[in-house]
XYZ file of C-alpha atoms in Angstrom:
556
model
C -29.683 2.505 16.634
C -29.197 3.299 13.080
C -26.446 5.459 13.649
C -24.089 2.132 14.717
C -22.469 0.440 12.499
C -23.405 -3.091 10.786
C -20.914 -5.134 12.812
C -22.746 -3.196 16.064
C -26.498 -3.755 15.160
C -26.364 -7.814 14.573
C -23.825 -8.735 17.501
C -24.646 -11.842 19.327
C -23.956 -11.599 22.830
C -23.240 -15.319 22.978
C -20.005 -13.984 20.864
C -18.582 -12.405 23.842
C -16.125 -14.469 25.673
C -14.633 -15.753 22.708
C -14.323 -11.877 21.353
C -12.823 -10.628 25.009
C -10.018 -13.652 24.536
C -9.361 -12.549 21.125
C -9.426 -9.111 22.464
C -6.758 -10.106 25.294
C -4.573 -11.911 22.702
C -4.194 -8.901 20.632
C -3.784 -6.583 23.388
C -0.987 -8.931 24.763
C 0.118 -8.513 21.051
C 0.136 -5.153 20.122
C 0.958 -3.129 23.825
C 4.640 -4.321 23.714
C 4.884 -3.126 19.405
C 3.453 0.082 20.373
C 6.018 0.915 22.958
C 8.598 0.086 20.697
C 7.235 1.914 17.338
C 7.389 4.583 19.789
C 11.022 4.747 19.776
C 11.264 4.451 15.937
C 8.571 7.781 15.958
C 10.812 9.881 17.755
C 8.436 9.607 20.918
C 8.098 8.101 24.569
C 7.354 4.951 24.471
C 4.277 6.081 26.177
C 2.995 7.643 23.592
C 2.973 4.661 21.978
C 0.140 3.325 23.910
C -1.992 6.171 23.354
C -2.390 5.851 19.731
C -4.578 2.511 20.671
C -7.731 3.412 22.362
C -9.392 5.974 19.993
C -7.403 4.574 16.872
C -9.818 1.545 17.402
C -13.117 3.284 18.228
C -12.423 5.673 15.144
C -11.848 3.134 12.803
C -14.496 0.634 14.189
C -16.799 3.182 13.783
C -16.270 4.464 9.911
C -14.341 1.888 8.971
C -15.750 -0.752 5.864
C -13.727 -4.044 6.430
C -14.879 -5.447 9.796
C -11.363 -7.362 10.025
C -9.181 -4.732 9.711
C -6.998 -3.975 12.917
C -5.700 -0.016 12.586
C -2.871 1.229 15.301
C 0.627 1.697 15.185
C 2.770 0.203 12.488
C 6.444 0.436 12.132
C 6.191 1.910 8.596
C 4.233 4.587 9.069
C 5.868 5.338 12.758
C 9.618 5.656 10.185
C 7.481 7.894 7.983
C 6.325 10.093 11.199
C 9.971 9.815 11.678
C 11.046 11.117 8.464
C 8.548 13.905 8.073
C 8.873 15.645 11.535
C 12.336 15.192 11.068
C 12.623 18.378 7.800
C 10.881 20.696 10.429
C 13.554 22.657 12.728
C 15.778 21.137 15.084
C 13.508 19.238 17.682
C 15.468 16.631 20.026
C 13.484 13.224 19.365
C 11.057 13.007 22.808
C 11.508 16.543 23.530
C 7.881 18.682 24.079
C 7.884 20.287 21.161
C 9.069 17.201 18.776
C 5.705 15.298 20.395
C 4.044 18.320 19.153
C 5.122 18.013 15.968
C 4.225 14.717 15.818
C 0.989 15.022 17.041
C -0.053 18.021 14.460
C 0.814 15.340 11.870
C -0.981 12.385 12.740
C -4.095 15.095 13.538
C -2.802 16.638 9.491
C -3.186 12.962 8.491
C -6.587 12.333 9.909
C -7.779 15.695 7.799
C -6.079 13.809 4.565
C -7.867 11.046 4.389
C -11.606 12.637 5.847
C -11.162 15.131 3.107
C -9.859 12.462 0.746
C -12.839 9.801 1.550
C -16.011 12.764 1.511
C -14.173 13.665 -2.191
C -14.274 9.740 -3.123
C -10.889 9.736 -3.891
C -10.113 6.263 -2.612
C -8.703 5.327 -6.199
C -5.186 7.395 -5.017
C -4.378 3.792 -3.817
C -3.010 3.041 -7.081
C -0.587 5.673 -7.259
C 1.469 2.820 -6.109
C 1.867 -0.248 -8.346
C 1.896 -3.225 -6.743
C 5.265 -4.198 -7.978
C 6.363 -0.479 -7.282
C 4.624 -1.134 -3.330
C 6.123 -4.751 -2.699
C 9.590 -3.253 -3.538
C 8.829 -0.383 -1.553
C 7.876 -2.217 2.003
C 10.889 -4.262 1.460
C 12.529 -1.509 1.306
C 11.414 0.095 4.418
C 10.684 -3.145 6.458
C 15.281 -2.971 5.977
C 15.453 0.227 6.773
C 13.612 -0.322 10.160
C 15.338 -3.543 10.972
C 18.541 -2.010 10.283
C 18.034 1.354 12.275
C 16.993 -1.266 15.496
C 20.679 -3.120 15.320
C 22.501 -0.539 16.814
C 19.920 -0.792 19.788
C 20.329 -4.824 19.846
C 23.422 -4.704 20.166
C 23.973 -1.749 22.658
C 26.161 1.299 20.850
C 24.845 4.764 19.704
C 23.374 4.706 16.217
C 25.729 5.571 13.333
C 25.157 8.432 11.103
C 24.368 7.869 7.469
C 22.226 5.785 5.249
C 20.791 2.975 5.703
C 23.742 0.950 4.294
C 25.999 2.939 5.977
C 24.236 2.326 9.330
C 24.062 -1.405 8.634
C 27.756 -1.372 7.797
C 29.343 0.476 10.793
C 27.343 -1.417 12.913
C 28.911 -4.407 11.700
C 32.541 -3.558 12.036
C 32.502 -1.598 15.197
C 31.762 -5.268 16.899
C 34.546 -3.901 19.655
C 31.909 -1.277 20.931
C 29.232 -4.282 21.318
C 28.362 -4.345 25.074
C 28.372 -7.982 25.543
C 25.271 -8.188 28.156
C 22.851 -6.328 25.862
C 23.349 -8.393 22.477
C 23.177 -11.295 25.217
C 19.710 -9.704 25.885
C 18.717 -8.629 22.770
C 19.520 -11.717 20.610
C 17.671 -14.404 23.417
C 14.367 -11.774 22.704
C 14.478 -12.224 19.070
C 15.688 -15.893 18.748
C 12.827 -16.371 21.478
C 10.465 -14.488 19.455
C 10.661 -16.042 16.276
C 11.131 -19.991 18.227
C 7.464 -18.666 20.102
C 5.709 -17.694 16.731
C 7.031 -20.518 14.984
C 6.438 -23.306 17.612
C 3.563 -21.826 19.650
C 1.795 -19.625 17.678
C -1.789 -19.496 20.042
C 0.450 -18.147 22.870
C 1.053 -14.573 23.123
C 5.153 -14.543 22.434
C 5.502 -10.736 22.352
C 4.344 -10.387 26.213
C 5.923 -13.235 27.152
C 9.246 -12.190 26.020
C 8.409 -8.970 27.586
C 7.356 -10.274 30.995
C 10.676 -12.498 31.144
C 12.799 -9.497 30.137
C 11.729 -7.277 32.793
C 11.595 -10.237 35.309
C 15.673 -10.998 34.359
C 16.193 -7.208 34.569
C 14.869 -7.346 38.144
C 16.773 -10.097 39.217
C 19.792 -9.545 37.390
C 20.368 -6.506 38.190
C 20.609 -6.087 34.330
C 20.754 -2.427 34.480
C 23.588 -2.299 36.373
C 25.592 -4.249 33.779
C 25.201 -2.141 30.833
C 21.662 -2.631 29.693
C 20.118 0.099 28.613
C 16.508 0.056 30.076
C 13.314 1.764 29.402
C 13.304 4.179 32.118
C 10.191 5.563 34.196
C 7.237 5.116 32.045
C 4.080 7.700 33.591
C 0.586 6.540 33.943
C -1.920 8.587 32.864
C -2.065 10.524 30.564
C 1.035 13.654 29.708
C -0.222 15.713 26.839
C 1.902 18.950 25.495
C 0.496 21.677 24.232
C 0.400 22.350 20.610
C 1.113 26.241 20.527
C 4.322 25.934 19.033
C 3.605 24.230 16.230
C 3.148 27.244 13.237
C 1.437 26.888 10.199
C 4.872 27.142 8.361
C 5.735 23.792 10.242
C 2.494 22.423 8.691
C 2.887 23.550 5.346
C 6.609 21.848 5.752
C 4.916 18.539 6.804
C 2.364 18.555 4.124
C 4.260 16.619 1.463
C 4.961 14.279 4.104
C 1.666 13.860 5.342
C 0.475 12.948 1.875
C 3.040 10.445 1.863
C 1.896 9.084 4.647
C -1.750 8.779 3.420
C -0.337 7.481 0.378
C 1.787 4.791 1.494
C -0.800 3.847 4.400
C -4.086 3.726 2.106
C -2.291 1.143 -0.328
C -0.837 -1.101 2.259
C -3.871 -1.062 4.488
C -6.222 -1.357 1.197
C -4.177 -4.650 0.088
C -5.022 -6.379 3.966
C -8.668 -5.186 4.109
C -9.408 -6.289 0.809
C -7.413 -9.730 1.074
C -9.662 -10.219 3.985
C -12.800 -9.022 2.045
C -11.779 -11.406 -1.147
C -11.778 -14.486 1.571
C -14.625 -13.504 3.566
C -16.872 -12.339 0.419
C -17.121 -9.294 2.049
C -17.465 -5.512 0.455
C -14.291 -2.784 1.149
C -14.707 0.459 -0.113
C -11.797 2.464 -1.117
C -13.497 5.524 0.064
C -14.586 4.813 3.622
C -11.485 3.067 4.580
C -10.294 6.761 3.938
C -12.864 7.879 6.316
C -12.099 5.500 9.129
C -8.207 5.590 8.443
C -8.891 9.397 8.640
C -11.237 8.987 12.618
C -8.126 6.209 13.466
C -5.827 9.134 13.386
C -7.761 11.743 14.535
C -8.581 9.828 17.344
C -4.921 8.995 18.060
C -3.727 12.435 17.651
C -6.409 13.518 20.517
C -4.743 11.255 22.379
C -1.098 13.179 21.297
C -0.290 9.423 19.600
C 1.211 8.940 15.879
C 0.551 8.180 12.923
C -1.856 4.888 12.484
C -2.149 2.243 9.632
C -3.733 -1.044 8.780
C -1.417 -3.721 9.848
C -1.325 -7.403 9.401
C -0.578 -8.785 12.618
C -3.273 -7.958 14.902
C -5.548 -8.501 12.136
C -4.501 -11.986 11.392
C -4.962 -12.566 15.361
C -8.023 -11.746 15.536
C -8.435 -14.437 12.408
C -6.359 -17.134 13.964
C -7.927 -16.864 17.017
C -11.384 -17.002 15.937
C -13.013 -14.041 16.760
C -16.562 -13.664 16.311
C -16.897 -10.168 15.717
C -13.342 -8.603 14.836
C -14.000 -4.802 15.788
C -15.506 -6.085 19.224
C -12.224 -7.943 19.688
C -10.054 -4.726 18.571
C -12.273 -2.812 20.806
C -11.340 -5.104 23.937
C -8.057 -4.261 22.908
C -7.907 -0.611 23.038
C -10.030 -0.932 26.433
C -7.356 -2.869 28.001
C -4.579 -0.509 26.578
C -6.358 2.702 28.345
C -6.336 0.311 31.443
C -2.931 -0.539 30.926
C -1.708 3.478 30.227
C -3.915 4.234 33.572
C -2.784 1.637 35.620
C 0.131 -0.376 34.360
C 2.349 1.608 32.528
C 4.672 1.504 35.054
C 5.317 -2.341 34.606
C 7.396 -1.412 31.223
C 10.197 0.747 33.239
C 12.003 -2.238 33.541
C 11.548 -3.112 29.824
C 15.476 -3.451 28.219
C 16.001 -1.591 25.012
C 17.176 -3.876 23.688
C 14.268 -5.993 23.131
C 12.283 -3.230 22.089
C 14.811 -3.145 19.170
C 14.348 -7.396 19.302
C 10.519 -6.418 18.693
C 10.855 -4.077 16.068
C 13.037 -6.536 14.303
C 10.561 -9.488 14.533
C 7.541 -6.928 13.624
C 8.986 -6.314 10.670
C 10.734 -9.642 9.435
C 7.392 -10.159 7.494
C 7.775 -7.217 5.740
C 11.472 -8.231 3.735
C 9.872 -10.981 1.567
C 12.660 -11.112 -1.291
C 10.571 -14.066 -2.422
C 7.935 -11.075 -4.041
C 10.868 -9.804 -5.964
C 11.728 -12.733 -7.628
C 8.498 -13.618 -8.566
C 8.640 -10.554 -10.399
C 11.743 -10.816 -12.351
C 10.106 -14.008 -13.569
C 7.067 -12.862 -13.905
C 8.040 -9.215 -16.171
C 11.429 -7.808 -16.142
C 10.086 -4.284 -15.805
C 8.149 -5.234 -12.421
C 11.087 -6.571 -10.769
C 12.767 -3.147 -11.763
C 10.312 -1.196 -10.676
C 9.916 -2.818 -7.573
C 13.879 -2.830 -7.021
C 14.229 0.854 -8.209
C 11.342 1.611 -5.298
C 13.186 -1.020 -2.660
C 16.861 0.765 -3.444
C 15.333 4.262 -3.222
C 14.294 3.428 0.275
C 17.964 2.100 1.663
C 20.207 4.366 -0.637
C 18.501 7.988 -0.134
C 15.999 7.716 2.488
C 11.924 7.148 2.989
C 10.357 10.250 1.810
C 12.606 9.956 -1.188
C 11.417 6.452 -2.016
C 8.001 7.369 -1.168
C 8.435 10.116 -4.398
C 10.636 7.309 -6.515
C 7.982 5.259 -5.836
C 5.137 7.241 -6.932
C 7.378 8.464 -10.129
C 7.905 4.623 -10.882
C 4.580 3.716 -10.371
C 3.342 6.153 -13.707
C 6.421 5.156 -15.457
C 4.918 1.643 -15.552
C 1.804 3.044 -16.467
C 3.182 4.953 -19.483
C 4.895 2.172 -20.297
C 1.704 0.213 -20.213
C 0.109 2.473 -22.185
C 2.707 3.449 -24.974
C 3.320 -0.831 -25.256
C -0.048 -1.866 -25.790
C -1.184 -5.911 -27.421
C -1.707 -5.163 -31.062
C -3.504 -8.438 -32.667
C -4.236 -8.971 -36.464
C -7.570 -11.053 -36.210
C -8.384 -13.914 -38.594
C -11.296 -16.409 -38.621
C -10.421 -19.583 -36.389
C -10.460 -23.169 -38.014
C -14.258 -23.642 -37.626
C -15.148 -20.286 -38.764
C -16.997 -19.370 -35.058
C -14.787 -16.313 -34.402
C -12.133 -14.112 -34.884
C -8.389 -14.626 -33.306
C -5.568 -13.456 -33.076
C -3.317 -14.808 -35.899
C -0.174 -14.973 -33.809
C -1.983 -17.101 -31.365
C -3.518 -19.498 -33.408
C -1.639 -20.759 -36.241
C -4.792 -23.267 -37.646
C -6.217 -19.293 -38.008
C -6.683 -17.565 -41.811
C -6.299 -14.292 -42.495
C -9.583 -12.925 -44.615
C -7.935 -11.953 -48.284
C -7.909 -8.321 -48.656
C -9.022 -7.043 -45.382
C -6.650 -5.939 -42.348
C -8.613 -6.806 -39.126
C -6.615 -5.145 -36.339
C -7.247 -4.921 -32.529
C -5.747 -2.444 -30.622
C -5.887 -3.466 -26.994
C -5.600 -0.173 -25.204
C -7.399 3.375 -24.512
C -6.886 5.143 -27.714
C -5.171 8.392 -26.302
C -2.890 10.959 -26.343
C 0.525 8.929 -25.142
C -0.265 5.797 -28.037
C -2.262 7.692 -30.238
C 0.434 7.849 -32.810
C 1.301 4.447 -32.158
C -1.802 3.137 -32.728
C -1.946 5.164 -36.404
C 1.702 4.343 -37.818
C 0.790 0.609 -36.732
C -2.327 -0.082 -38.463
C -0.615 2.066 -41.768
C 2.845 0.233 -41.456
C 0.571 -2.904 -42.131
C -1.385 -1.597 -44.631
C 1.781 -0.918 -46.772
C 3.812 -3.912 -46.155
C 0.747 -5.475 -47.144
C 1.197 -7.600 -50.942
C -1.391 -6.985 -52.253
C -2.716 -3.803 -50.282
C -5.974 -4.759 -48.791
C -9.182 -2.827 -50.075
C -10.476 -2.515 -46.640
C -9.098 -1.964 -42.784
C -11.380 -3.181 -39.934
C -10.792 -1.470 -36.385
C -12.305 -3.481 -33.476
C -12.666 -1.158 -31.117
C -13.941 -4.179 -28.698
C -11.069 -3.505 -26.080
C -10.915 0.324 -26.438
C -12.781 1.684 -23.839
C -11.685 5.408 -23.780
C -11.086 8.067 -27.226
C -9.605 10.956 -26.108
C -8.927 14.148 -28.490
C -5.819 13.214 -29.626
C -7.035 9.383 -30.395
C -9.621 11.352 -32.378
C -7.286 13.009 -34.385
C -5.329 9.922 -35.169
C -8.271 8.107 -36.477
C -9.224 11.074 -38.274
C -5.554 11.069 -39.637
C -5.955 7.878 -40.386
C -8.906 7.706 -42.209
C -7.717 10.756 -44.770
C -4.676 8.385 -45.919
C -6.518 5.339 -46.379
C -9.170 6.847 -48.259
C -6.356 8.579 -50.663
C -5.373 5.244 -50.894
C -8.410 3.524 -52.014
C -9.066 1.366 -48.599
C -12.519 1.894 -47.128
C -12.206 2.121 -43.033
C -14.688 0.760 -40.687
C -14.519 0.702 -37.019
C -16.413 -2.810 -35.300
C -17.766 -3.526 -32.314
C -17.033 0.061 -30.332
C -18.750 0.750 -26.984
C -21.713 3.573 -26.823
C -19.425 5.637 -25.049
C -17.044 5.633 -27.406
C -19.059 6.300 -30.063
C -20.458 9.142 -28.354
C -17.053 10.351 -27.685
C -16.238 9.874 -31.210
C -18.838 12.116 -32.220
C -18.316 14.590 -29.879
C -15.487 15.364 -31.598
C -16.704 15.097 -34.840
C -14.855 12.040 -36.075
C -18.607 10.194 -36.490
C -19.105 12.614 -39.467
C -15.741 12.524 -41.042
C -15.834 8.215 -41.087
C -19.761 7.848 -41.896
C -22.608 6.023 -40.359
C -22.181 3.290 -42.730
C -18.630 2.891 -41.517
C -19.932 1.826 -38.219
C -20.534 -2.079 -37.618
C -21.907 -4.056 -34.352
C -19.181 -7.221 -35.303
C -17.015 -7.829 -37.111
C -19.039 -10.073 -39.413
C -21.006 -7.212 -39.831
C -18.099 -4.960 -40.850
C -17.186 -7.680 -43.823
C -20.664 -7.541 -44.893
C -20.856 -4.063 -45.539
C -18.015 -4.368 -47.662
C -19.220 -7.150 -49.586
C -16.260 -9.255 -48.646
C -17.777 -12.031 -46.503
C -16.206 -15.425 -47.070
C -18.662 -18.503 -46.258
């Protein structure tokens, strides 16, 4: 039994009927999204339901956070969207588009097994938070925005995003009257049931009562666009056309995807992991986001992610063992694609697009925004820069202005590092910063200056014209510059240099240079490339107490 996982080996069968409830609740939950991310992948809604069953097992099986949900999500469904959209000229829902999508989600699963056995979990942070909050605001938009023309019953108008949202808004002549009927009762209903009932299952109510007014109403007959004939079983294409130029032509996409996917399904597992005191790790997430996919791509699904709602089900409803719950789920969805698909044929369009809308009202939290512009100016721009990218060019565009913003930040970071001048505090215990503590004192004749940053090639020169720019608007000059090194953690070449720079000026000007308190690794790296030598052992100090008695300059 060693091969199961941890969850598997210590489960309580006593756990069960409150896990098969939970596992109802989210089924009830997440059957009705995953026919309607369908329609935003470019698929039958169909195929929606047969991302489910193996997404679960895969993911259950390799995954690290045991309250992680992974299946269909609206983001990464747009982002399927988006990337089978540069190859060729395949109709959305025709054979060979399903293809297409199905070679990606399998090209997905291979990204994230290949990037989980190479530990490379830390490509999570190619997206700043700032830079990701803008970002999902962005798309969450750009989803409920591409749904309105559905809602409210015309063809979808070409364009951006704004464009789209703007034409739909003035051609309110085209409205057919009986589907914005429809549609706006599903989403008013929708948000009253999730706001006023939150234990019932709102999604497959609004669902059932849809297709039961459809019936009786004859809804279909007045305008509203329905569903259509929804197979069971299973209807799988073959892959064949699908070339390896196609592949190569999804490939940026696909890393987009994993991208975009391993940060927002990192942030959920590990919010759950921070209140749980339980352990994610970066890199086998990667291998069970990497199974989830595989496993719905065998099934000739989409693209799967992390997402928030099912997981925060399974919470609210008290589930004893999450993955047992999730695996309840993806039992009753094969049941449901075997047996009951046909039930959805009814299903109005309309409140798919009502769905879609509700799914992703969670996602447009301008509230995260302007906590940044309080917060840091260049956060909020960041994350605005990342949000407009999205809704002015399109998602794989903002997925690379994203990215690009994301190491602008960090080069900003870098090249704007704290600089402190140190002095002894009041009671003579330690050393401060002199800007932060004004009962401080500055030690006559000695420079104490921390730079609080990795000492490399972007701030390197920074780093040397600050500590000499002090040095010589210094009256008098001190006789002695002390570098704590207690918040550099990294020397590069470069840094090396610049210290080495440094060192030849100061000693031309009479002003002995001795570095305090610097890790082992640095000091290793500093001798590595021969900087060690050049400064002198005796230049070398465990404090900076120690550093002031070498030069004779302590002051009791």
């Amino acid at each position: 039994m060693r091969w199961l996982p941890e969850w598997a080996r210590g489960y309580d069968r006593a756990w069960l009927p409150v896990d098969v409830m939970a596992g109802l609740t989210i089924w009830a939950l997440m059957v009705p999204q995953a026919l309607a991310y369908a329609g935003i992948a470019g698929v039958p809604v169909q195929n929606g339901l047969y991302v489910m069953p193996l997404a679960a097992v895969g993911y259950a099986l390799l995954g690290s956070s045991i309250r992680l949900f992974v299946g269909p999500s609206a983001g990464v469904a747009t982002l399927s969207a988006s990337t089978v959209a540069v190859v060729g000229s395949a109709s959305t829902g025709s054979a060979e588009y399903i293809a297409l999508t199905v070679a990606l989600t399998l090209m997905v699963g291979v990204l994230y097994i290949a990037g989980g056995l190479a530990r490379m979990g830390f490509v999570s942070r190619f997206f700043a938070r700032p830079v990701l909050d803008g970002f999902i605001v962005g798309l969450g938009l750009y989803i409920a925005i591409g749904q309105l023309p559905k809602v409210v019953g015309i063809a979808k108008p070409s364009g951006d995003t704004l464009a789209v949202f703007v034409r739909t808004v003035t051609d309110i002549g085209s409205w057919e009257a009986s589907t914005v009927a429809v549609g706006v009762i599903a989403l008013l209903s929708l948000f009253a049931l999730a706001r006023f009932t939150p234990k019932l299952p709102g999604v497959i109510i609004v669902v059932a009562v849809a297709v039961l007014a459809t019936k009786v109403f004859d809804l279909h007959d007045h305008g509203v666009a329905i569903v259509g004939d929804v197979p069971t079983g299973f209807a799988f294409v073959s892959l064949s056309s699908v070339t390896a130029g196609d592949l190569v032509d999804m490939l940026p996409g696909a890393l987009a995807i994993v991208i975009v996917g391993l940060a927002q399904s990192l942030a959920i597992a590990k919010s759950y992991g921070t209140k749980h005191h339980e352990k994610v790790d970066a890199n086998r997430e990667m291998l069970g986001y990497g199974a989830a996919n595989i496993g719905a791509g065998a099934l000739q699904g989409f693209t799967v992610t992390g997402g928030p709602s099912a997981s925060a089900t399974a919470e609210r409803v008290g589930a004893k063992s999450p993955p047992v719950a999730f695996l309840v789920s993806a039992l009753m969805t094969l049941l449901t694609i075997l047996f009951l698909a046909g039930l959805f044929t009814d299903l109005p369009e309309a409140v798919l697009g009502a769905i879609v809308i509700w799914a992703v009202s969670g996602m447009i939290d301008p509230s995260k925004l302007t906590q940044y512009w309080h917060a840091r100016s260049l956060e909020f721009w960041a994350a605005l820069g990342a949000l407009l990218g999205v809704i002015l060019i399109n998602i794989l565009p903002g997925v690379a202005i994203g990215v690009a913003l994301s190491f602008i930040m960090l080069i900003h970071t870098i090249d704007h590092p704290h600089i402190a001048v140190l002095g002894r505090s009041r009671d003579g215990s330690r050393f401060v910063d002199l800007e932060d503590d004004p009962d401080a004192t500055a030690i006559p004749g000695v420079l104490i200056h921390r730079f609080e940053a990795e000492l490399i090639f972007a701030n390197a020169d920074l780093f040397q014209d600050d500590v000499l720019a002090r040095v010589h608007a210094a009256q008098p000059q001190p006789s002695m510059v002390i570098l704590d090194f207690e918040a550099i953690g990294h020397v590069d070449v470069t840094g090396g240099e610049a210290l080495r720079s440094m060192h030849d000026t100061l000693d031309a000007l009479g002003v002995r240079l001795i570095v305090a308190r610097a890790k082992s690794n640095v000091r290793g790296a500093l001798q590595r490339h021969g900087i060690a030598d050049v400064l002198g052992e005796d230049n070398f100090a465990p404090t900076v107490d120690r550093a002031l008695e070498s030069g004779a300059l302590t002051t009791r």
